Short mmCIF file of C-alpha atoms in Angstrom, two decimals:
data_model
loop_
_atom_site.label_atom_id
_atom_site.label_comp_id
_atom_site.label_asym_id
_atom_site.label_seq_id
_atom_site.Cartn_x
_atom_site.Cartn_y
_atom_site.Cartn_z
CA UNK A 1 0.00 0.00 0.00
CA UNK A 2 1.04 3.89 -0.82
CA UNK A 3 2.66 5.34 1.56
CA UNK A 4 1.26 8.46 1.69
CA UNK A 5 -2.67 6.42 1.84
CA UNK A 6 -0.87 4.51 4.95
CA UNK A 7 -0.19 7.68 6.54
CA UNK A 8 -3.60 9.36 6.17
CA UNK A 9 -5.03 6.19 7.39
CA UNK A 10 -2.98 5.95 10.46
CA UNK A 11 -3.83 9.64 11.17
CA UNK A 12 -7.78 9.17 10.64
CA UNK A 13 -7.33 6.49 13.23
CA UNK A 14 -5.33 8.63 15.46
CA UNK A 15 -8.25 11.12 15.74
CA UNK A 16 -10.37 8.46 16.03
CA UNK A 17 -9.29 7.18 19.24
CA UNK A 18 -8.53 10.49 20.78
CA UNK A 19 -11.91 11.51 20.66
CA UNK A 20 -13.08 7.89 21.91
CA UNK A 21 -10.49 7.93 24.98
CA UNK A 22 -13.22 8.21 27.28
CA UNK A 23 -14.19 4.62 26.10
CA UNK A 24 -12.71 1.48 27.81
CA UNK A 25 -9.67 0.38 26.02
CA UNK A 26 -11.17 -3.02 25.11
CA UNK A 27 -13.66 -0.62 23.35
CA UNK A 28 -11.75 1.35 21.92
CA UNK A 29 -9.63 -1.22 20.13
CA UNK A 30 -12.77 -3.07 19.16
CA UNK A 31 -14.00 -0.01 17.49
CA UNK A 32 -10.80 0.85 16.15
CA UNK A 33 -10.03 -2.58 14.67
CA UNK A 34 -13.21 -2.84 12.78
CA UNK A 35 -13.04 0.61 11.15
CA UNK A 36 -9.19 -0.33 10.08
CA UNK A 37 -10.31 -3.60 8.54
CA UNK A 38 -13.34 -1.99 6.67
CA UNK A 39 -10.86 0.71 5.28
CA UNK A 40 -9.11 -1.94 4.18
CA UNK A 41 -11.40 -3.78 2.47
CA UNK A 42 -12.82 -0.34 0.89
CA UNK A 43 -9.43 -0.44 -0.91
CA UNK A 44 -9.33 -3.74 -1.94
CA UNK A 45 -10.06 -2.98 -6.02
CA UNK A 46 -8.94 0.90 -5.94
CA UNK A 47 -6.44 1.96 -3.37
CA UNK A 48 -5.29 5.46 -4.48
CA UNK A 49 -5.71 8.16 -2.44
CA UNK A 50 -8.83 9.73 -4.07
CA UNK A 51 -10.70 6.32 -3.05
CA UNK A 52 -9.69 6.67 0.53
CA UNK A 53 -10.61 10.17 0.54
CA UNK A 54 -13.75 9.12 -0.70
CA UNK A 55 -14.01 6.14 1.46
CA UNK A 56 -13.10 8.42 5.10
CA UNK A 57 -15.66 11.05 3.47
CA UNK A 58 -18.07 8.36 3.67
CA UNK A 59 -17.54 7.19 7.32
CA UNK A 60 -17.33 10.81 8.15
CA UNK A 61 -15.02 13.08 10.32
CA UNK A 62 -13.55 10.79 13.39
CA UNK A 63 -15.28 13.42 16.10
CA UNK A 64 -18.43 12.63 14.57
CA UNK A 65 -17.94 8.88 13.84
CA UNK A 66 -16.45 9.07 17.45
CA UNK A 67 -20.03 10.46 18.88
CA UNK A 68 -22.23 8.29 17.50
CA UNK A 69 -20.29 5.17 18.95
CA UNK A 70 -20.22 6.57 22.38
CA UNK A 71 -24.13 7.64 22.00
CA UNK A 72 -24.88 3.93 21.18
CA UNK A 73 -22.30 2.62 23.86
CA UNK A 74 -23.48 4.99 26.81
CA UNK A 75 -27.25 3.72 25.41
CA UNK A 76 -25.73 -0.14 25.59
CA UNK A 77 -24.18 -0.04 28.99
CA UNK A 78 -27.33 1.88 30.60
CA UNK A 79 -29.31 -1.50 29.06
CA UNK A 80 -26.57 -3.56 30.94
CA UNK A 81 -23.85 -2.16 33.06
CA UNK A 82 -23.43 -1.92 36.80
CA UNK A 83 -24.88 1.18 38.81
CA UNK A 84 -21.20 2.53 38.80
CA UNK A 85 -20.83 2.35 34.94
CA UNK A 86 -23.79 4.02 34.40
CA UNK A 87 -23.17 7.26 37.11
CA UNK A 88 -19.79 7.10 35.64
CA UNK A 89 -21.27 7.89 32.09
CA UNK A 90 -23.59 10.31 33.62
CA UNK A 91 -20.71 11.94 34.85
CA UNK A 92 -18.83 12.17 31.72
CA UNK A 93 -21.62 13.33 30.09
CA UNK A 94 -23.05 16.42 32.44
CA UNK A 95 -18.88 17.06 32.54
CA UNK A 96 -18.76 20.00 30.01
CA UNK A 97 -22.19 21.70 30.02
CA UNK A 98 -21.51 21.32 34.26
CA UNK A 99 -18.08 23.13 34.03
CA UNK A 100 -18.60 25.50 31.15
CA UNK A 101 -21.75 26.92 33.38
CA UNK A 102 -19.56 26.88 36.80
CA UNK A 103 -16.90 28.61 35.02
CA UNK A 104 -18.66 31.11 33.48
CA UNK A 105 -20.64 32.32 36.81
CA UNK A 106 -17.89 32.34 38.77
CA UNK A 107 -15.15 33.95 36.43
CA UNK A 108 -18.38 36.45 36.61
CA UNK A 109 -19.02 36.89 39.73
CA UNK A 110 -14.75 37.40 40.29
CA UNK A 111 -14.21 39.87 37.59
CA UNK A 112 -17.63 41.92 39.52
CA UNK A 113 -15.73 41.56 43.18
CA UNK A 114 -12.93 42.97 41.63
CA UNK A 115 -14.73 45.67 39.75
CA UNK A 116 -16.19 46.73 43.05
CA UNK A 117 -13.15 46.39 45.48
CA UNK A 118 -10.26 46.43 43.63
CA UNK A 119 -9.70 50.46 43.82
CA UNK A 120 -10.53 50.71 47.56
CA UNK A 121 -9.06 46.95 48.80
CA UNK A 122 -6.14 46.63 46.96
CA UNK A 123 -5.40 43.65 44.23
CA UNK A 124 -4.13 41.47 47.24
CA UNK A 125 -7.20 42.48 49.77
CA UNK A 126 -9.79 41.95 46.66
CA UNK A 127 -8.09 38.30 45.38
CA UNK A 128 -8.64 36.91 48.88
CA UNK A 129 -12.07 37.86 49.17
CA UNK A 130 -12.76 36.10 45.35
CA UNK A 131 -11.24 33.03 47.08
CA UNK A 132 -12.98 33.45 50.42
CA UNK A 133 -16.35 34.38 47.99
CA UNK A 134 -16.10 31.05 45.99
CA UNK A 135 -17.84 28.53 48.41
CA UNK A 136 -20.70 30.96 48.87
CA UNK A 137 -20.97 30.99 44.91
CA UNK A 138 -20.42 27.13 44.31
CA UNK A 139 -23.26 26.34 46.31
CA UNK A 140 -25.77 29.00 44.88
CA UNK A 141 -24.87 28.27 41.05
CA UNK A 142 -24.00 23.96 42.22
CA UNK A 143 -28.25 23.58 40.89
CA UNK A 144 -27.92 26.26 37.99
CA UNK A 145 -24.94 24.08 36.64
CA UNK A 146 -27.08 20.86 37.10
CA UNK A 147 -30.00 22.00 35.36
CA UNK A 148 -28.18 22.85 32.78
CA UNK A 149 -26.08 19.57 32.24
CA UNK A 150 -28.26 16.76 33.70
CA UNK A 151 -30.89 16.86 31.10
CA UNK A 152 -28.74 16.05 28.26
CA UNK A 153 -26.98 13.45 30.10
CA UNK A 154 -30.58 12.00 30.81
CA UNK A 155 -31.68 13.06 26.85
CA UNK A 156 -28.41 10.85 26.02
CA UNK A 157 -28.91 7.71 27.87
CA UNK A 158 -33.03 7.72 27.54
CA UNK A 159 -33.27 8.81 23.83
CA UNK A 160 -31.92 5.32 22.21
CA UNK A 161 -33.69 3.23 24.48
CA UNK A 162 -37.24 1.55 23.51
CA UNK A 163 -38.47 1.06 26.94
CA UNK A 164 -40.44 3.81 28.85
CA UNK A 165 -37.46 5.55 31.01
CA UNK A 166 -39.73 7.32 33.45
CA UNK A 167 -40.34 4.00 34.87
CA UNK A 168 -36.74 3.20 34.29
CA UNK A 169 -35.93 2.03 38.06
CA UNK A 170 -32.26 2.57 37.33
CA UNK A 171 -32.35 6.00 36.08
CA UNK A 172 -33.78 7.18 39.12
CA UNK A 173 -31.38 5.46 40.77
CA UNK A 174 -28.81 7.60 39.25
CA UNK A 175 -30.86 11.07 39.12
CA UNK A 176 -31.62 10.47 43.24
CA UNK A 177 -27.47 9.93 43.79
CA UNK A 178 -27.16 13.43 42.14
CA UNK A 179 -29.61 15.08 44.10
CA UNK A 180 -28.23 13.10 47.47
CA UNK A 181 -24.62 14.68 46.83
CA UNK A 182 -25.62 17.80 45.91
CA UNK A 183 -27.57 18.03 48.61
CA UNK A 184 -24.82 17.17 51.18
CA UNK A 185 -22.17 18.87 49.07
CA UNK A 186 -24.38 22.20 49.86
CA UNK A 187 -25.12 21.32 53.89
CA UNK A 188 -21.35 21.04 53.79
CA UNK A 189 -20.08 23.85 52.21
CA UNK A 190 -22.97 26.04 54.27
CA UNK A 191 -23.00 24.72 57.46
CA UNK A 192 -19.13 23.64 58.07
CA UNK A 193 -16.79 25.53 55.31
CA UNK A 194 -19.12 28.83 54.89
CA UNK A 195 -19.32 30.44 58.38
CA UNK A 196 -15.67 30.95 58.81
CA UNK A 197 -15.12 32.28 55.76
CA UNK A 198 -17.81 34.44 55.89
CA UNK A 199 -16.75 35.56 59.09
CA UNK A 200 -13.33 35.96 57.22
CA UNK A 201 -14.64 37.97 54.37
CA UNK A 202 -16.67 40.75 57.28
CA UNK A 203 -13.32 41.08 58.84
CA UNK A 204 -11.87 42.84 55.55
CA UNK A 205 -14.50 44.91 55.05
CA UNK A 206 -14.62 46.12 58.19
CA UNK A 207 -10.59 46.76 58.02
CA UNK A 208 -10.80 48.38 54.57
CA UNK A 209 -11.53 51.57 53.19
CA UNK A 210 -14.76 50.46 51.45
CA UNK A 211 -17.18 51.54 54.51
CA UNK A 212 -16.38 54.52 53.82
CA UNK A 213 -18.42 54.36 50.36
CA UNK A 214 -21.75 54.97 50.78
CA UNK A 215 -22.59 53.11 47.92
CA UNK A 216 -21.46 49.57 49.14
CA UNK A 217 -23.44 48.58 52.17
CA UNK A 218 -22.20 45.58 54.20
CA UNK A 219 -22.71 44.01 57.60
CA UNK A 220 -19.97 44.74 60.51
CA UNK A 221 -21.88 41.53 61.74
CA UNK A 222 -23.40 38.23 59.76
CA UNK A 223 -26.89 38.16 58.89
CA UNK A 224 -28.91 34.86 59.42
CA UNK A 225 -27.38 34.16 55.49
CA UNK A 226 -24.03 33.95 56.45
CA UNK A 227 -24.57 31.85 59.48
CA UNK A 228 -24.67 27.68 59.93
CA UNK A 229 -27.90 26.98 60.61
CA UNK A 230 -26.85 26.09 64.62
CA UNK A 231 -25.34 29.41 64.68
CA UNK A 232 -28.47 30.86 63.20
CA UNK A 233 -30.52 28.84 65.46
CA UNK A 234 -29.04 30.36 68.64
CA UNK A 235 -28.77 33.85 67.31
CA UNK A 236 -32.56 33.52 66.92
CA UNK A 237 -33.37 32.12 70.37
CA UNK A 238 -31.72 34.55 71.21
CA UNK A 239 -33.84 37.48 70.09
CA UNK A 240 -36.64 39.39 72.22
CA UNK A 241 -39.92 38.47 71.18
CA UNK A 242 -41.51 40.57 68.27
CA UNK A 243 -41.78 40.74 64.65
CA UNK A 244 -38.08 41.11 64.05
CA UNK A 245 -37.63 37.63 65.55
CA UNK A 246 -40.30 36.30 63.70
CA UNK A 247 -39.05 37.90 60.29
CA UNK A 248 -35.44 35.97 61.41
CA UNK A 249 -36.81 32.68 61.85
CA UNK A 250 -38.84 32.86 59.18
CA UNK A 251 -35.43 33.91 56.87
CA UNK A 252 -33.04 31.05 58.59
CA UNK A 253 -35.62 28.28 57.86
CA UNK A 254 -36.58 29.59 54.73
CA UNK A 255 -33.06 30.25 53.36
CA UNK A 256 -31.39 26.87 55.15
CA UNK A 257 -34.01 24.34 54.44
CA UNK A 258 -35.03 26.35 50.89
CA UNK A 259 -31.96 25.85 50.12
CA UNK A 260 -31.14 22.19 50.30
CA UNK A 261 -34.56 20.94 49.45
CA UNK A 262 -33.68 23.01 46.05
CA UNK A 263 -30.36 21.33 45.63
CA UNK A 264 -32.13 18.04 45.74
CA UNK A 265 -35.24 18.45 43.58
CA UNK A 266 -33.34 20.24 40.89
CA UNK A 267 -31.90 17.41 39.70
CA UNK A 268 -35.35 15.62 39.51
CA UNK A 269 -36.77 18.40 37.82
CA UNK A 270 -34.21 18.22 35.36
CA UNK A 271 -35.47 14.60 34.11
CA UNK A 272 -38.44 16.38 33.85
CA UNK A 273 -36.75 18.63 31.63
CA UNK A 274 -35.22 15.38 29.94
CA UNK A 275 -38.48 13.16 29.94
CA UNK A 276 -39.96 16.76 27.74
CA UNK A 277 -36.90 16.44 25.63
CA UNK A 278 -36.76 12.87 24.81
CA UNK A 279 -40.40 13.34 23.98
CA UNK A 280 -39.72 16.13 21.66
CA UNK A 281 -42.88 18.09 22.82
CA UNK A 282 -40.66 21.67 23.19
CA UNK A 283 -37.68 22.78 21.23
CA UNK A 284 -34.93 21.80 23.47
CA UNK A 285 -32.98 25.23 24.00
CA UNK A 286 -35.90 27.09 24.83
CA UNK A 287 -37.04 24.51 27.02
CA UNK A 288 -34.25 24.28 28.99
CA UNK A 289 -32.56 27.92 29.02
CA UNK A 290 -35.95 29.76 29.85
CA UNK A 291 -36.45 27.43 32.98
CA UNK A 292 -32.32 27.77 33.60
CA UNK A 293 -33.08 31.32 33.47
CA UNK A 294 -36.24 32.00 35.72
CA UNK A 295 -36.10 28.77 37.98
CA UNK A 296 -32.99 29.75 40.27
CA UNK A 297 -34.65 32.81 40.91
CA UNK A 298 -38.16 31.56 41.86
CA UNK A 299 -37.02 28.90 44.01
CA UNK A 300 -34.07 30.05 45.82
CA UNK A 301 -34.21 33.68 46.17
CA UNK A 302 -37.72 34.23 46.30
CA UNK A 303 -37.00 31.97 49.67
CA UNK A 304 -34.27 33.89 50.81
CA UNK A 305 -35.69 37.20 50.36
CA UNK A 306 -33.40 38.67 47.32
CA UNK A 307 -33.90 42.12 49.10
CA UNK A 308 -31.78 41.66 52.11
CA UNK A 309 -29.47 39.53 50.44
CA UNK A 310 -28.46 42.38 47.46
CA UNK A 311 -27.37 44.19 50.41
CA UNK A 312 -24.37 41.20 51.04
CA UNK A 313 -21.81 42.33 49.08
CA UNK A 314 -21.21 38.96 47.68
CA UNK A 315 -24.88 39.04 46.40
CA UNK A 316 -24.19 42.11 44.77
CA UNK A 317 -21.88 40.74 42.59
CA UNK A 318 -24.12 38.08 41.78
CA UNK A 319 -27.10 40.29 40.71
CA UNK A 320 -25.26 42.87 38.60
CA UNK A 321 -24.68 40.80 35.59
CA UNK A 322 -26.83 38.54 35.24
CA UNK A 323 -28.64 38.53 32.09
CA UNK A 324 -25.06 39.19 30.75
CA UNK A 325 -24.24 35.67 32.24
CA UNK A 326 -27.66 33.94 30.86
CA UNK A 327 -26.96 35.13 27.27
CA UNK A 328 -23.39 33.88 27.38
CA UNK A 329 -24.94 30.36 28.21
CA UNK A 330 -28.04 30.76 25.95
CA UNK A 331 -25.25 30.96 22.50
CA UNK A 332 -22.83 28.26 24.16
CA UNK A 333 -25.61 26.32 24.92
CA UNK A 334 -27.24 26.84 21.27
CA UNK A 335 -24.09 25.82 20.38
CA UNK A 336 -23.49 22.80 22.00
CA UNK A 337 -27.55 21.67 21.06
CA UNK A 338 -26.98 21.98 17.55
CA UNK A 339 -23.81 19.72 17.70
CA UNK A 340 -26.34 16.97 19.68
CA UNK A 341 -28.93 18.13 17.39
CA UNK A 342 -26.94 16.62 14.41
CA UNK A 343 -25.78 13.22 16.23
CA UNK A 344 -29.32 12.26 17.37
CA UNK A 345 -30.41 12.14 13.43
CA UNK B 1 -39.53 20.58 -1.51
CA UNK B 2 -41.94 17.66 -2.22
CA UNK B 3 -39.21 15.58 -3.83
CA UNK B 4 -37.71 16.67 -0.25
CA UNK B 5 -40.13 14.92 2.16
CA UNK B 6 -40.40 12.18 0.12
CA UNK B 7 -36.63 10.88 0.46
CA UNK B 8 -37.17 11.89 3.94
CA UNK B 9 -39.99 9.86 3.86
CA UNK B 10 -37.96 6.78 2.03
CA UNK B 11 -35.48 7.43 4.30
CA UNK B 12 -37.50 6.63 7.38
CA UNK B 13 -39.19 3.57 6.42
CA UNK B 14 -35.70 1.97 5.49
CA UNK B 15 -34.30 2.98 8.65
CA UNK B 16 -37.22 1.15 10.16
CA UNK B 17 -36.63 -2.03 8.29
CA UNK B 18 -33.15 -1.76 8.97
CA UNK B 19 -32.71 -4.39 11.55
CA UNK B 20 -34.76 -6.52 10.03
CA UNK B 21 -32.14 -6.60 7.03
CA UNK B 22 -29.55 -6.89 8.96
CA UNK B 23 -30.96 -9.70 10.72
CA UNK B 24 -32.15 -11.83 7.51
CA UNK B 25 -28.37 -11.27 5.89
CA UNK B 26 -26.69 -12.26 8.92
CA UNK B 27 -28.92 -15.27 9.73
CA UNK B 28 -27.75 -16.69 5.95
CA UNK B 29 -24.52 -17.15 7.37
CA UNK B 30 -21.43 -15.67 9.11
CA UNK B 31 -20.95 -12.25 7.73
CA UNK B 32 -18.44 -9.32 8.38
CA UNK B 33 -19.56 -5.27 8.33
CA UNK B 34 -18.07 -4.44 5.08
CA UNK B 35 -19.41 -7.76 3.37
CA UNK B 36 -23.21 -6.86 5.00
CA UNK B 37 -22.90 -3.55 3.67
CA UNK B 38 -22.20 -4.55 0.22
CA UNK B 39 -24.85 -7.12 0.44
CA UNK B 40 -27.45 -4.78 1.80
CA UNK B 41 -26.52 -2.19 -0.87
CA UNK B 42 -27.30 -4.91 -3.95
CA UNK B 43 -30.44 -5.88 -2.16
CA UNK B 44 -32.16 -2.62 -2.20
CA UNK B 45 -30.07 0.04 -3.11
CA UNK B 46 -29.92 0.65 0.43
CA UNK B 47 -27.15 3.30 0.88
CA UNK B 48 -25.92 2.95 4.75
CA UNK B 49 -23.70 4.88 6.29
CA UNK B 50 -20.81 3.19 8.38
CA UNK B 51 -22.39 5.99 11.17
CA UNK B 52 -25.10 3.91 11.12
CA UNK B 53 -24.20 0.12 10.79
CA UNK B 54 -21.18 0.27 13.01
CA UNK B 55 -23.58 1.29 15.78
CA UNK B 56 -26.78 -0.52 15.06
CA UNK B 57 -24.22 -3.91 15.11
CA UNK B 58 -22.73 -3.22 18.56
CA UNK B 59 -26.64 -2.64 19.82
CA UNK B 60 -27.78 -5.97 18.08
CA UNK B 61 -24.88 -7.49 20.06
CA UNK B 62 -25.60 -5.83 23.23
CA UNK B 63 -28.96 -7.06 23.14
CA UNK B 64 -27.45 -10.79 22.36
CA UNK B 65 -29.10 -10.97 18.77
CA UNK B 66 -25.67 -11.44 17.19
CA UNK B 67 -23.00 -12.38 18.58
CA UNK B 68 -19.34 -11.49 17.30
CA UNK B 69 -15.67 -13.37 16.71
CA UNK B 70 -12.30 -11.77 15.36
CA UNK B 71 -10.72 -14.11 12.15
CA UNK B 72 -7.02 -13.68 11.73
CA UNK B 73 -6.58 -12.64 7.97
CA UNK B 74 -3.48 -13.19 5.88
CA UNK B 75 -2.77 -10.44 3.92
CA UNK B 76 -4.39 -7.67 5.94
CA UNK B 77 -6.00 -6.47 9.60
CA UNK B 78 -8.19 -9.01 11.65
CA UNK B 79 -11.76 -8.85 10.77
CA UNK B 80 -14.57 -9.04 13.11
CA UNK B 81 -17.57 -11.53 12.04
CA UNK B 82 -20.84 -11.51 13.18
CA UNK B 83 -23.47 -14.68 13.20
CA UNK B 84 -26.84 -15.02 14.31
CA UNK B 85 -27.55 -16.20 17.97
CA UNK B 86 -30.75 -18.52 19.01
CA UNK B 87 -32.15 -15.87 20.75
CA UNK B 88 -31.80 -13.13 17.24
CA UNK B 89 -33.36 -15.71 15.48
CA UNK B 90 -36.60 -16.18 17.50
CA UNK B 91 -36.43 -12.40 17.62
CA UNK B 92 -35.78 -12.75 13.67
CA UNK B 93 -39.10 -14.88 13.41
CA UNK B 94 -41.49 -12.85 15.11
CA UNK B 95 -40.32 -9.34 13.48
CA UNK B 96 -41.00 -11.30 10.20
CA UNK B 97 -44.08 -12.31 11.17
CA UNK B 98 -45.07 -9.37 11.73
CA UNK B 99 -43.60 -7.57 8.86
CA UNK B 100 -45.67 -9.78 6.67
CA UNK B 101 -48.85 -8.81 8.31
CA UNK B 102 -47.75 -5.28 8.48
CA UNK B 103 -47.11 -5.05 4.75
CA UNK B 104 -50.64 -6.85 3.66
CA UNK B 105 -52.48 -4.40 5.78
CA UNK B 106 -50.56 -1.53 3.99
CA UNK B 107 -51.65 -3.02 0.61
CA UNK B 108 -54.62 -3.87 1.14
CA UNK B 109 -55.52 -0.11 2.16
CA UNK B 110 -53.63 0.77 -1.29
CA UNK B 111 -55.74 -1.92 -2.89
CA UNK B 112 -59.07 -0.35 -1.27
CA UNK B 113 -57.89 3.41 -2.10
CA UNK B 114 -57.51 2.28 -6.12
CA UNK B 115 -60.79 0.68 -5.80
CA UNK B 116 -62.69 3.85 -4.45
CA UNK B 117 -60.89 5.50 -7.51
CA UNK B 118 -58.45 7.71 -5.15
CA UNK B 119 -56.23 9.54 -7.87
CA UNK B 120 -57.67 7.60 -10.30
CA UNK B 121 -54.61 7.49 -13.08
CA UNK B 122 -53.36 4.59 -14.20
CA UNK B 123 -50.28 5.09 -12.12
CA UNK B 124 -51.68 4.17 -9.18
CA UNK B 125 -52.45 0.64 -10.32
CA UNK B 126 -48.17 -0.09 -9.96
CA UNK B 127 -48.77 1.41 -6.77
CA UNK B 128 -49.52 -1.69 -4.62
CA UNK B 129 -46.18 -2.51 -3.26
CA UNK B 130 -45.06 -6.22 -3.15
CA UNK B 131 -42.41 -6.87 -0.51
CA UNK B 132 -40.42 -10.06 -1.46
CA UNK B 133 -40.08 -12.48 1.94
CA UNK B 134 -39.81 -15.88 2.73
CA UNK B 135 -42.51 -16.72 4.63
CA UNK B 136 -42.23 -19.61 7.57
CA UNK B 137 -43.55 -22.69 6.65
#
């Protein structure tokens, strides 16, 4: 065989198994191993270059080819494999949307901090409040990044398979493990990591310049928001009777509990979203973005009473660009749908 | 645009008898991808994408229809065949079965809708579709 057709093969089958890496080897050399022996045969009578050309043009760019072999083995193992395969491949496949969204909201959210304190804090002051901000923010965006991940991975193992997935035992399986760590991932980072930090961040401000500026408000003390909930608990006990109390009890529970019963139905709304999806009832994007748009708000702050919490100066930051952030996801997320658009035909 | 939906249309119904192909080839006898595509193509100009076969054979296998084995080949790379397991060719049966009761219903509506003089041309009298299987004796 020509050299030069040796070559192009070899690199065709190079791409091809980068973009499968994700695959078991065994897989992958299955996979790989068949397509070299149908090239091959393809060039059997005619084995210039134009035919090979021809013949790669037919089994079409290795990303693609790639995709539609992990579509059919992620549908495959969710027929057979163990529990661990299968939240393995959910994994892999919430991976990018998950981080792309994270990312985004938090490079956000840093580039606002420092917008707002850099002049008056100082770059070194205004870089350890970003990292003292960043559990506060992981937690608040944890279900925005969900919701807008977990429905594909649930469009992508559901899609190919014949039987009815809402009664799919094994999927819920899956969907409640997600909602059971994200749930404790946000009591943790609240109750145990946040408080310090928080207490950490009110120490700055009070030390800087910045309460000097009438325009930034903050707290010389925490609010119920940037207590544990025991903290919060005793603070409250703690009050005289009245309507301030009540207002404060009303705002720990609320916030607390609103909080991590959000992190765990999130992710079952987002089968929901997927169960809608698979069905083909909506348009996808619009489906998902509108409700990744509106949903945080309605559930989360409209339980911890965005008013008081704008006043935080790490809500602040949040508020300020947020359509900004939500049109940034809508294109990437366009994006990314028209790619899986394409494979599922 | 019409000549549009209709190979979308085309398109469809092959995909749907897809497996069913696949199955009947591979149930003749031991068969590798490149030989099945070949075979499928001179059967009815089906035109298949290795996008599609290449996937469609690893879910036939998943689901134990077929079941696979690499042959060591002298003058070039292994090559994987695929043959027909007990259970693909029960499964074979029945979607015959009911592929053959599936396709007299269609013409007998095509039959009924010449009769009542639907688009009455002459055309329409090549238009009851014969679908060439063996039927189980």
């Amino acid at each position: 065989m020509d050299q030069v057709v040796q070559t192009k093969i070899e690199s065709y089958i190079l791409k091809l198994k980068k973009n499968l890496r994700n695959l078991p080897q065994t897989e992958i050399d299955d996979v790989v191993n068949e397509i070299r022996s149908h090239i091959f045969d393809s060039l059997e009578l005619d084995n210039s270059v134009s035919k090979l050309d021809a013949v790669l043009r037919k089994i079409g760019n290795p990303k693609d080819y790639a995709n539609l072999i992990i579509d059919q083995y992620i549908s495959n193992s969710f027929k057979k494999g163990s529990f661990k395969e299968n939240f393995k491949i959910l994994l892999y496949r919430m991976k990018f949307p998950f981080f792309i969204t994270m990312f985004i909201y938090l490079g956000v959210f840093s580039l606002n901090l420092v917008y707002m304190y850099s002049e008056n804090l100082g770059v070194s002051s205004t870089s350890i409040l970003i990292l003292l901000a960043l559990p506060s923010y992981v937690i608040a965006i944890l279900p925005i990044g969900i919701l807008y991940s977990l429905p594909w991975a649930y469009y992508a193992m559901a899609k190919t398979n014949s039987n009815n997935p809402i009664k799919s035992w094994k999927l819920w399986k899956l969907i409640l493990l997600v909602s059971i760590l994200s749930t404790f991932f946000s009591v943790f980072i609240s109750e145990i990591i946040q408080p310090p930090i928080n207490s950490k961040s009110i120490e700055i401000y009070i030390n800087s310049a910045v309460r000097k500026n009438n325009d930034l408000k903050f707290y010389n003390k925490k609010t119920i928001h940037e207590m544990s909930f025991f903290e919060g608990k005793k603070y409250v006990d703690l009050l005289p009777e009245g309507q301030k109390k009540n207002q404060e009890i009303f705002t720990l529970y609320s916030s607390k509990i609103a909080m991590y019963l959000f992190n765990f139905i999130i992710p079952i709304f987002c089968v929901v979203l997927g169960i809608i999806m698979t069905s083909e009832l909506f348009n996808n994007t619009y489906l998902v973005v509108s409700c990744g748009y509106f949903l945080p708000f309605l559930l989360y702050f409209g339980s911890s009473q965005i008013p008081t919490t704008l006043d935080y100066p790490i809500w602040q930051a949040f508020s300020s660009d947020i359509i900004l952030l939500k049109i940034t996801l809508f294109m990437l997320l366009g994006a990314f749908l028209k790619k899986e658009k394409n494979l599922v035909k | 645009m019409e000549e549009d939906s209709l190979k979308k249309w085309i398109s469809q119904v092959r995909k749907g008898s897809l497996e069913l192909c696949i199955l009947a080839v591979i149930k003749e006898k031991s068969i590798y991808a490149f030989e099945l595509i070949q075979e499928l193509e001179k059967i009815e100009s089906l035109v298949l994408t290795e996008g599609t076969i290449y996937p469609l054979l690893k879910r036939l296998q998943n689901d134990e229809l077929i079941s696979s084995f690499w042959v060591e080949s002298d003058n070039g790379p292994p090559r994987k065949y695929y043959q027909i397991t007990d259970k693909g060719k029960d499964f074979f049966d029945e979607m015959s079965k009911e592929w053959i009761k599936f396709t007299r219903a269609i013409n007998n509506i095509l039959k009924r809708s010449e009769e009542n003089g639907y688009g009455s041309s002459s055309s329409n009298k090549n238009r009851v579709i014969h679908f060439e299987t063996k039927e189980k004796s």
